[in-house]
Amino acid sequence: MTQLVKINVTVNGVSYEREVEPRLLLSDFIRHDLKLTGTHVGCEHGLCGACTILFDGQSVRSCIMFAVMADGHKIETVESLGTPEHLHPLQEAFMEKHALQCGFCTPGFLMTLVDYLGDNKNPTDEEIREAIDGNFCRCTGYENIVEAVKLAAKKMAAHS
Amino acid sequence: MAERVFHKSILRNEDPQILAGKAQYLDDIEIPGMLYAAFKRSDYAHARLKSIDVSEARALPGVIGVYTAEDFGDLVKPGPLQVPPPTAIKGATYASRTIMPIVKDKVRYSGEPVAVVIAESRYIAEDACDLIYPDFEPLDAVIDLEKALQPGAPLVHEDLPSNEAAHVIQERGNYAEAAAKADVIIKKKIYVDRVAAAALENRGIVINWDEKAQMMTIWCGTQSPITLRNATATRMGLFENQVRVITPFTGGGFGPKINTSMPDDVLLTELAVRLNRPIKWYEDRRENFLATTSERDQVHYAEIAVTKEGKILGFKDTFYHNSGAYDSYMMTVPLNTQTHTVSNYNIPNFYTEITMVFTNEMVVTPVRGAGRPQGVFVMERMIDAAARELKMDVAEIRRINLIQPNAYPVSTGIIGQDFVEGVLDSGDYPTALAKVMAMIDYKKFREEIQPKARAAGKHLGIGICTFTEGTGVGPYEGAKITVGGNGKVSVATGVATQGQAHYTSFAQIAAEQLGVEVKDVKVITGDTGAFAWGAGTFASRGATVAGTAIHLAAVKVKDKALKLASKILETPESELELVGGYVQVADIPGKKISLGELASMANPMRGTFPPGAEPGLEAVAYYGPPYGATGAGCMAMILDVDAETMKPKIERLVIVHDCGIPINPMVVEGQVHGGIQMGIGNAFFEKVFYDETGQLLTASFMDYLFPQATDMPPKIEMGHTEIPSPLNPLGIKGVGEAGAIPTPAVFTQALEDALYDTGVEIMESNLSPSKVYTYVQKAKGA
Amino acid sequence: MKPAPFEYYAPKTTEEALQNLTDLGYSGKVLAGGQSLIPAMNFRMARPSALVDLNNVAELAYIKPTADGGIAIGTMTRDSVVEQDPIVKQRMPIVAETMGYIAHPQIRARGTFGGAIAHADPAAQLPALSLALNARLLVKRKGAERWVTAEEFIVGPFMTVLEPEDMLAEVVLPPLAPRTAGSYKQVSRQRGGYAQAATISVVGLDDRNRVKDVRCVLFSVGETPILSKYAAKVLVGNEATEAAIADVAAYVAKNECDPGSDLHGTTEYRRQLVEVLVRRALTEAVLRAKK
């Protein structure tokens, strides 16, 4: 008999109660149980950053957490930032600076940056590179992502 | 009339959806009743499979079936070639041994599948794989390219007399004569090692067989949807139009996703029909490193013959190319190496010999650059060796040998991957070199900055290399453009998209002709239900070849619109223009008709129809170039090396690039940026490592080092030269691989320059600080 | 890369957790931050039959100053919390400095101070830090507890004195004497990656700038973190001159470490790194201690 554990997780402001196998990875839970497929899976060993989400407000790797570890906690995924019609200033900045190509790594970057820019309002180029060092991108060479972050910082300052 | 949306940095149509997390990638697809596949893979690189016990796996709850070679019968045979053999090259010999869908008797690479599990979840499928027990008899593995060819070496394919997969010699002029006349001849052995494409999204496939409709739908992030469709249909005895291949949003391709008739699509299409259930397979990262194709791995014996003034009289290159266990992709990669060794310099005498070798490693198929980086690396290193010998400046020796701008078109005398003799269509290499030197302040660096740094004990070095990029090769692509009743424009083409902005750049091409907004052009790529003729996305050809077809189709639609509107508005065509979704009379803005209305009027529901007319505002066009358009450029880099730890820091990186007329300059720059990330990886971080038994040691990102943001230069300084290609009406050349091509050569040159006081000379790529340290110690005589 | 199945226990108190561990014996494994364990499980290189998840045992996460000027850190305290704690920054800057090198912020948000030490990865920072700071480790089991020094705690690669029923509960960092400072130096292939060689060196000076105490720890160059005996022998009681430091660095690199050879570096290269890094770390620690 497979053990099932009951969990209560709040994702993007919505409460979910589910029964899951202990070994179910949080990334799979978000994507396949909750059908929030904006969070992507690139490596399943915590290095590429494509699966980055916010866990109680901090950016973490969902591929190296079990869903059961999210019981009682709050999660935010890329779907919480904006819609195609109403993009978050960070998403707008990415678009305006051509900071995405295939887009697979993008949600991971966005969640890392939403956390980072919350505490760092005016980062330098070097600081930005250090902040995104844990997110891999094969398409953009990171060049336009750095520009997008600077623009996003300006936009977010203007908004607040 | 000025370009309206063409040659403009227009923001991408596809971005809002992707940014909001609403784009559908392969693993996002779920179909009711879907089952999940996992492959049991061989740990051995070379072994006989004596037997395999799957009974325990079959009994595991949640497992639907476990299948081995004997369950697939006739299906277990070599797949079709992905690329035709090099019969166009005189004297070429080859042995085609294509990828097997599953191991029957013999394993030839570590990771080759021995069984496939279908289960209710990927988790259970992997559990079942743990319960499969193959009985292997290990064999000695063939790894080293030269040892592989020695008599008595174990044979990867035992029905062949040796491990030689192909042999090609191409020659222009007479190298021996040139060598006899030369003042200096330099010989070097040069290695370029293997790298992975490492797209962020791994490979995968979802297959749904609708038994009632007798239709198969395949979702796959493939670079060749049409080939996948056709191969599947042929193999399964279906009509092509019974198989629809749809490419969802794809998280990067970079080469390996071009392959079809791989174990996954061959076996899982069969099982989807047999089980009458949708099946998904989504590779994990470990499998990607293990069993998805990778590339580079060559050993070159190069020779350059120069005058004492530095003029290159001749070049000879005898090299071994690792094909891996099979050679489904034939000779595309090594032919690219051949054609890119001499492409930008005037070398009247050139001899190049390829021996392609089977080894017990994963199959080699193109990865961004596809053989070109190796060619450029070899030539640039040899030129540097000549410069060192002759005590010449590295930029100067290049300058005096570059092909001049008035020389085009230049026949290279070498047959390339498209099986025709290469022709350099256009270019201006000296200007690119001069521009880079100006941008990086080369003179000031050599005369002031570097001497000062050296006096202070710093190890600051500069590297500068030139390169070409063969792009836009045939055979052809096509496009269908249809104006909708809604007045918007639909563009469908056969190539697929993996992030290179086709949804926008292709829209720009159509919008330019039809006077609509770019956002009102919906581009469909890689859906065989929408368009099913074409070859695929490879060799930086999408924009050039499909783009041209789109342009030609758009022009046809424009002509139809003008013709019809002329009748309706009773005005000559010459006085009409397409603006804002309307056809209007140039000086009478009120007199107009919308494209949507025109489209409806061109498709009458009743009545008669003019003979020879075609309904609607729709046109199909095809384009195939006589040969590929050649992009080119120059790159320079300044490195600061910590001579105690051998860790380099890229202080500056400058690139000037010619890709003809860019459709969208912003997109072009992005492509170059991405290529540079891979180029830096190839130079100093990435390496697919097999040990002497063929075990893959780099099966995760812990060991396969992927360049991150702080590994890149502080800024990629880019300049452009726009030399239109005469081969297509828009003057376009491809650019997808440009950044990856010169970087290892530039990096290595800069490294040597930085470590000038050690006298070190490095004739391999895929370096590391430890490797550099070992070289330096050897140079010091330690 | 999905993990194999396991039984899951989620105790709410230390007492419950210790009961679980006692009951499970060799079948049970502690799940702390999971940043090392879960990747290994995804590769199926680790297949524990049962996990005891400590993430809900709130009483195991704390940072408390000790009366003598040191710091007591509960085992489940997140790396990021330790890194940003004002008392830690003020009393022991070397701790915050070291933690900044651990992977990336996303990993530090989940990884735990005690978890990393109990995992005893030869290439990891925190086991080395605990040795450099002469930490005292509180090991609990059902009905009993004992204190172990950092030196005694780690016995081999990924091996500690912890028995299956044991849990590392607290790490106490003793106070640093006045005029004591540390320096962290490493060479890794990429920022955030594992070090190819690294050192944490802590130097204490007397009021005549002679070395009173030196703990020069190397890691990633042996099966466990290594405390240099030679550094203490040569430097204690003497001035840390350039020549003395160079002598220590050369000796340590040659004789007190055992770097293996792997894809990313040869033994020779890594010995070279040890020499360079020890020299740079000792020099910097001395400079800082003088301030």
PDB file of N, CA, C and O in Angstrom, chain B residues 257-286:
ATOM      1  N   LYS B 257      18.040  18.009 -31.459  1.00  0.00           N
ATOM      2  CA  LYS B 257      16.615  17.770 -31.682  1.00  0.00           C
ATOM      3  C   LYS B 257      16.280  17.634 -33.164  1.00  0.00           C
ATOM      4  O   LYS B 257      15.121  17.489 -33.523  1.00  0.00           O
ATOM      5  N   ILE B 258      17.297  17.641 -34.027  1.00  0.00           N
ATOM      6  CA  ILE B 258      17.070  17.415 -35.454  1.00  0.00           C
ATOM      7  C   ILE B 258      16.880  15.935 -35.748  1.00  0.00           C
ATOM      8  O   ILE B 258      16.284  15.547 -36.762  1.00  0.00           O
ATOM      9  N   ASN B 259      17.373  15.098 -34.867  1.00  0.00           N
ATOM     10  CA  ASN B 259      17.377  13.671 -35.169  1.00  0.00           C
ATOM     11  C   ASN B 259      16.003  13.042 -35.085  1.00  0.00           C
ATOM     12  O   ASN B 259      15.245  13.292 -34.159  1.00  0.00           O
ATOM     13  N   THR B 260      15.685  12.202 -36.050  1.00  0.00           N
ATOM     14  CA  THR B 260      14.442  11.434 -36.028  1.00  0.00           C
ATOM     15  C   THR B 260      14.817   9.968 -36.179  1.00  0.00           C
ATOM     16  O   THR B 260      15.976   9.640 -36.381  1.00  0.00           O
ATOM     17  N   SER B 261      13.811   9.106 -36.119  1.00  0.00           N
ATOM     18  CA  SER B 261      14.060   7.660 -36.091  1.00  0.00           C
ATOM     19  C   SER B 261      15.047   7.319 -34.985  1.00  0.00           C
ATOM     20  O   SER B 261      15.966   6.527 -35.152  1.00  0.00           O
ATOM     21  N   MET B 262      14.828   7.969 -33.848  1.00  0.00           N
ATOM     22  CA  MET B 262      15.561   7.649 -32.630  1.00  0.00           C
ATOM     23  C   MET B 262      14.769   6.570 -31.891  1.00  0.00           C
ATOM     24  O   MET B 262      13.591   6.362 -32.167  1.00  0.00           O
ATOM     25  N   PRO B 263      15.385   5.935 -30.899  1.00  0.00           N
ATOM     26  CA  PRO B 263      14.650   4.896 -30.164  1.00  0.00           C
ATOM     27  C   PRO B 263      13.275   5.356 -29.694  1.00  0.00           C
ATOM     28  O   PRO B 263      12.308   4.603 -29.787  1.00  0.00           O
ATOM     29  N   ASP B 264      13.202   6.617 -29.217  1.00  0.00           N
ATOM     30  CA  ASP B 264      11.919   7.045 -28.685  1.00  0.00           C
ATOM     31  C   ASP B 264      10.826   7.115 -29.738  1.00  0.00           C
ATOM     32  O   ASP B 264       9.745   6.535 -29.563  1.00  0.00           O
ATOM     33  N   ASP B 265      11.085   7.756 -30.852  1.00  0.00           N
ATOM     34  CA  ASP B 265       9.965   7.879 -31.792  1.00  0.00           C
ATOM     35  C   ASP B 265       9.673   6.565 -32.511  1.00  0.00           C
ATOM     36  O   ASP B 265       8.518   6.275 -32.819  1.00  0.00           O
ATOM     37  N   VAL B 266      10.676   5.741 -32.699  1.00  0.00           N
ATOM     38  CA  VAL B 266      10.424   4.462 -33.374  1.00  0.00           C
ATOM     39  C   VAL B 266       9.629   3.510 -32.485  1.00  0.00           C
ATOM     40  O   VAL B 266       8.603   2.944 -32.894  1.00  0.00           O
ATOM     41  N   LEU B 267      10.070   3.337 -31.255  1.00  0.00           N
ATOM     42  CA  LEU B 267       9.424   2.329 -30.399  1.00  0.00           C
ATOM     43  C   LEU B 267       8.112   2.822 -29.814  1.00  0.00           C
ATOM     44  O   LEU B 267       7.149   2.054 -29.677  1.00  0.00           O
ATOM     45  N   LEU B 268       8.052   4.095 -29.468  1.00  0.00           N
ATOM     46  CA  LEU B 268       6.859   4.563 -28.777  1.00  0.00           C
ATOM     47  C   LEU B 268       5.675   4.774 -29.712  1.00  0.00           C
ATOM     48  O   LEU B 268       4.524   4.649 -29.298  1.00  0.00           O
ATOM     49  N   THR B 269       5.939   5.082 -30.980  1.00  0.00           N
ATOM     50  CA  THR B 269       4.820   5.160 -31.927  1.00  0.00           C
ATOM     51  C   THR B 269       4.200   3.765 -32.072  1.00  0.00           C
ATOM     52  O   THR B 269       2.977   3.612 -32.099  1.00  0.00           O
ATOM     53  N   GLU B 270       5.037   2.776 -32.144  1.00  0.00           N
ATOM     54  CA  GLU B 270       4.558   1.395 -32.239  1.00  0.00           C
ATOM     55  C   GLU B 270       3.727   1.033 -31.011  1.00  0.00           C
ATOM     56  O   GLU B 270       2.633   0.463 -31.129  1.00  0.00           O
ATOM     57  N   LEU B 271       4.231   1.385 -29.831  1.00  0.00           N
ATOM     58  CA  LEU B 271       3.530   1.008 -28.601  1.00  0.00           C
ATOM     59  C   LEU B 271       2.244   1.805 -28.420  1.00  0.00           C
ATOM     60  O   LEU B 271       1.259   1.299 -27.880  1.00  0.00           O
ATOM     61  N   ALA B 272       2.240   3.051 -28.891  1.00  0.00           N
ATOM     62  CA  ALA B 272       1.021   3.863 -28.777  1.00  0.00           C
ATOM     63  C   ALA B 272      -0.124   3.208 -29.560  1.00  0.00           C
ATOM     64  O   ALA B 272      -1.272   3.221 -29.126  1.00  0.00           O
ATOM     65  N   VAL B 273       0.225   2.612 -30.692  1.00  0.00           N
ATOM     66  CA  VAL B 273      -0.801   1.932 -31.492  1.00  0.00           C
ATOM     67  C   VAL B 273      -1.176   0.600 -30.859  1.00  0.00           C
ATOM     68  O   VAL B 273      -2.342   0.259 -30.690  1.00  0.00           O
ATOM     69  N   ARG B 274      -0.149  -0.132 -30.445  1.00  0.00           N
ATOM     70  CA  ARG B 274      -0.409  -1.447 -29.838  1.00  0.00           C
ATOM     71  C   ARG B 274      -1.261  -1.342 -28.594  1.00  0.00           C
ATOM     72  O   ARG B 274      -2.190  -2.106 -28.382  1.00  0.00           O
ATOM     73  N   LEU B 275      -0.932  -0.395 -27.744  1.00  0.00           N
ATOM     74  CA  LEU B 275      -1.649  -0.264 -26.479  1.00  0.00           C
ATOM     75  C   LEU B 275      -2.901   0.595 -26.625  1.00  0.00           C
ATOM     76  O   LEU B 275      -3.735   0.630 -25.736  1.00  0.00           O
ATOM     77  N   ASN B 276      -2.972   1.306 -27.738  1.00  0.00           N
ATOM     78  CA  ASN B 276      -4.103   2.215 -27.980  1.00  0.00           C
ATOM     79  C   ASN B 276      -4.272   3.215 -26.835  1.00  0.00           C
ATOM     80  O   ASN B 276      -5.383   3.492 -26.395  1.00  0.00           O
ATOM     81  N   ARG B 277      -3.128   3.714 -26.345  1.00  0.00           N
ATOM     82  CA  ARG B 277      -3.133   4.714 -25.279  1.00  0.00           C
ATOM     83  C   ARG B 277      -2.127   5.789 -25.651  1.00  0.00           C
ATOM     84  O   ARG B 277      -1.090   5.499 -26.262  1.00  0.00           O
ATOM     85  N   PRO B 278      -2.404   7.045 -25.266  1.00  0.00           N
ATOM     86  CA  PRO B 278      -1.387   8.078 -25.518  1.00  0.00           C
ATOM     87  C   PRO B 278      -0.159   7.794 -24.654  1.00  0.00           C
ATOM     88  O   PRO B 278      -0.282   7.316 -23.528  1.00  0.00           O
ATOM     89  N   ILE B 279       1.005   8.071 -25.188  1.00  0.00           N
ATOM     90  CA  ILE B 279       2.246   7.812 -24.446  1.00  0.00           C
ATOM     91  C   ILE B 279       3.099   9.069 -24.430  1.00  0.00           C
ATOM     92  O   ILE B 279       3.222   9.751 -25.447  1.00  0.00           O
ATOM     93  N   LYS B 280       3.674   9.340 -23.261  1.00  0.00           N
ATOM     94  CA  LYS B 280       4.627  10.459 -23.160  1.00  0.00           C
ATOM     95  C   LYS B 280       5.973   9.925 -22.722  1.00  0.00           C
ATOM     96  O   LYS B 280       6.072   9.098 -21.817  1.00  0.00           O
ATOM     97  N   TRP B 281       7.000  10.428 -23.375  1.00  0.00           N
ATOM     98  CA  TRP B 281       8.368  10.216 -22.876  1.00  0.00           C
ATOM     99  C   TRP B 281       9.021  11.571 -22.778  1.00  0.00           C
ATOM    100  O   TRP B 281       9.026  12.322 -23.735  1.00  0.00           O
ATOM    101  N   TYR B 282       9.541  11.889 -21.569  1.00  0.00           N
ATOM    102  CA  TYR B 282      10.281  13.137 -21.396  1.00  0.00           C
ATOM    103  C   TYR B 282      11.592  12.785 -20.733  1.00  0.00           C
ATOM    104  O   TYR B 282      11.624  12.294 -19.620  1.00  0.00           O
ATOM    105  N   GLU B 283      12.634  13.026 -21.471  1.00  0.00           N
ATOM    106  CA  GLU B 283      13.982  12.666 -21.054  1.00  0.00           C
ATOM    107  C   GLU B 283      14.358  13.404 -19.776  1.00  0.00           C
ATOM    108  O   GLU B 283      13.938  14.540 -19.586  1.00  0.00           O
ATOM    109  N   ASP B 284      15.164  12.780 -18.916  1.00  0.00           N
ATOM    110  CA  ASP B 284      15.715  13.572 -17.814  1.00  0.00           C
ATOM    111  C   ASP B 284      17.135  14.011 -18.163  1.00  0.00           C
ATOM    112  O   ASP B 284      17.688  13.602 -19.179  1.00  0.00           O
ATOM    113  N   ARG B 285      17.713  14.850 -17.352  1.00  0.00           N
ATOM    114  CA  ARG B 285      18.991  15.481 -17.670  1.00  0.00           C
ATOM    115  C   ARG B 285      20.106  14.431 -17.794  1.00  0.00           C
ATOM    116  O   ARG B 285      20.975  14.529 -18.648  1.00  0.00           O
ATOM    117  N   ARG B 286      20.065  13.449 -16.960  1.00  0.00           N
ATOM    118  CA  ARG B 286      21.108  12.419 -17.010  1.00  0.00           C
ATOM    119  C   ARG B 286      21.042  11.701 -18.356  1.00  0.00           C
ATOM    120  O   ARG B 286      22.046  11.465 -19.004  1.00  0.00           O
TER     121      ARG B 286
END
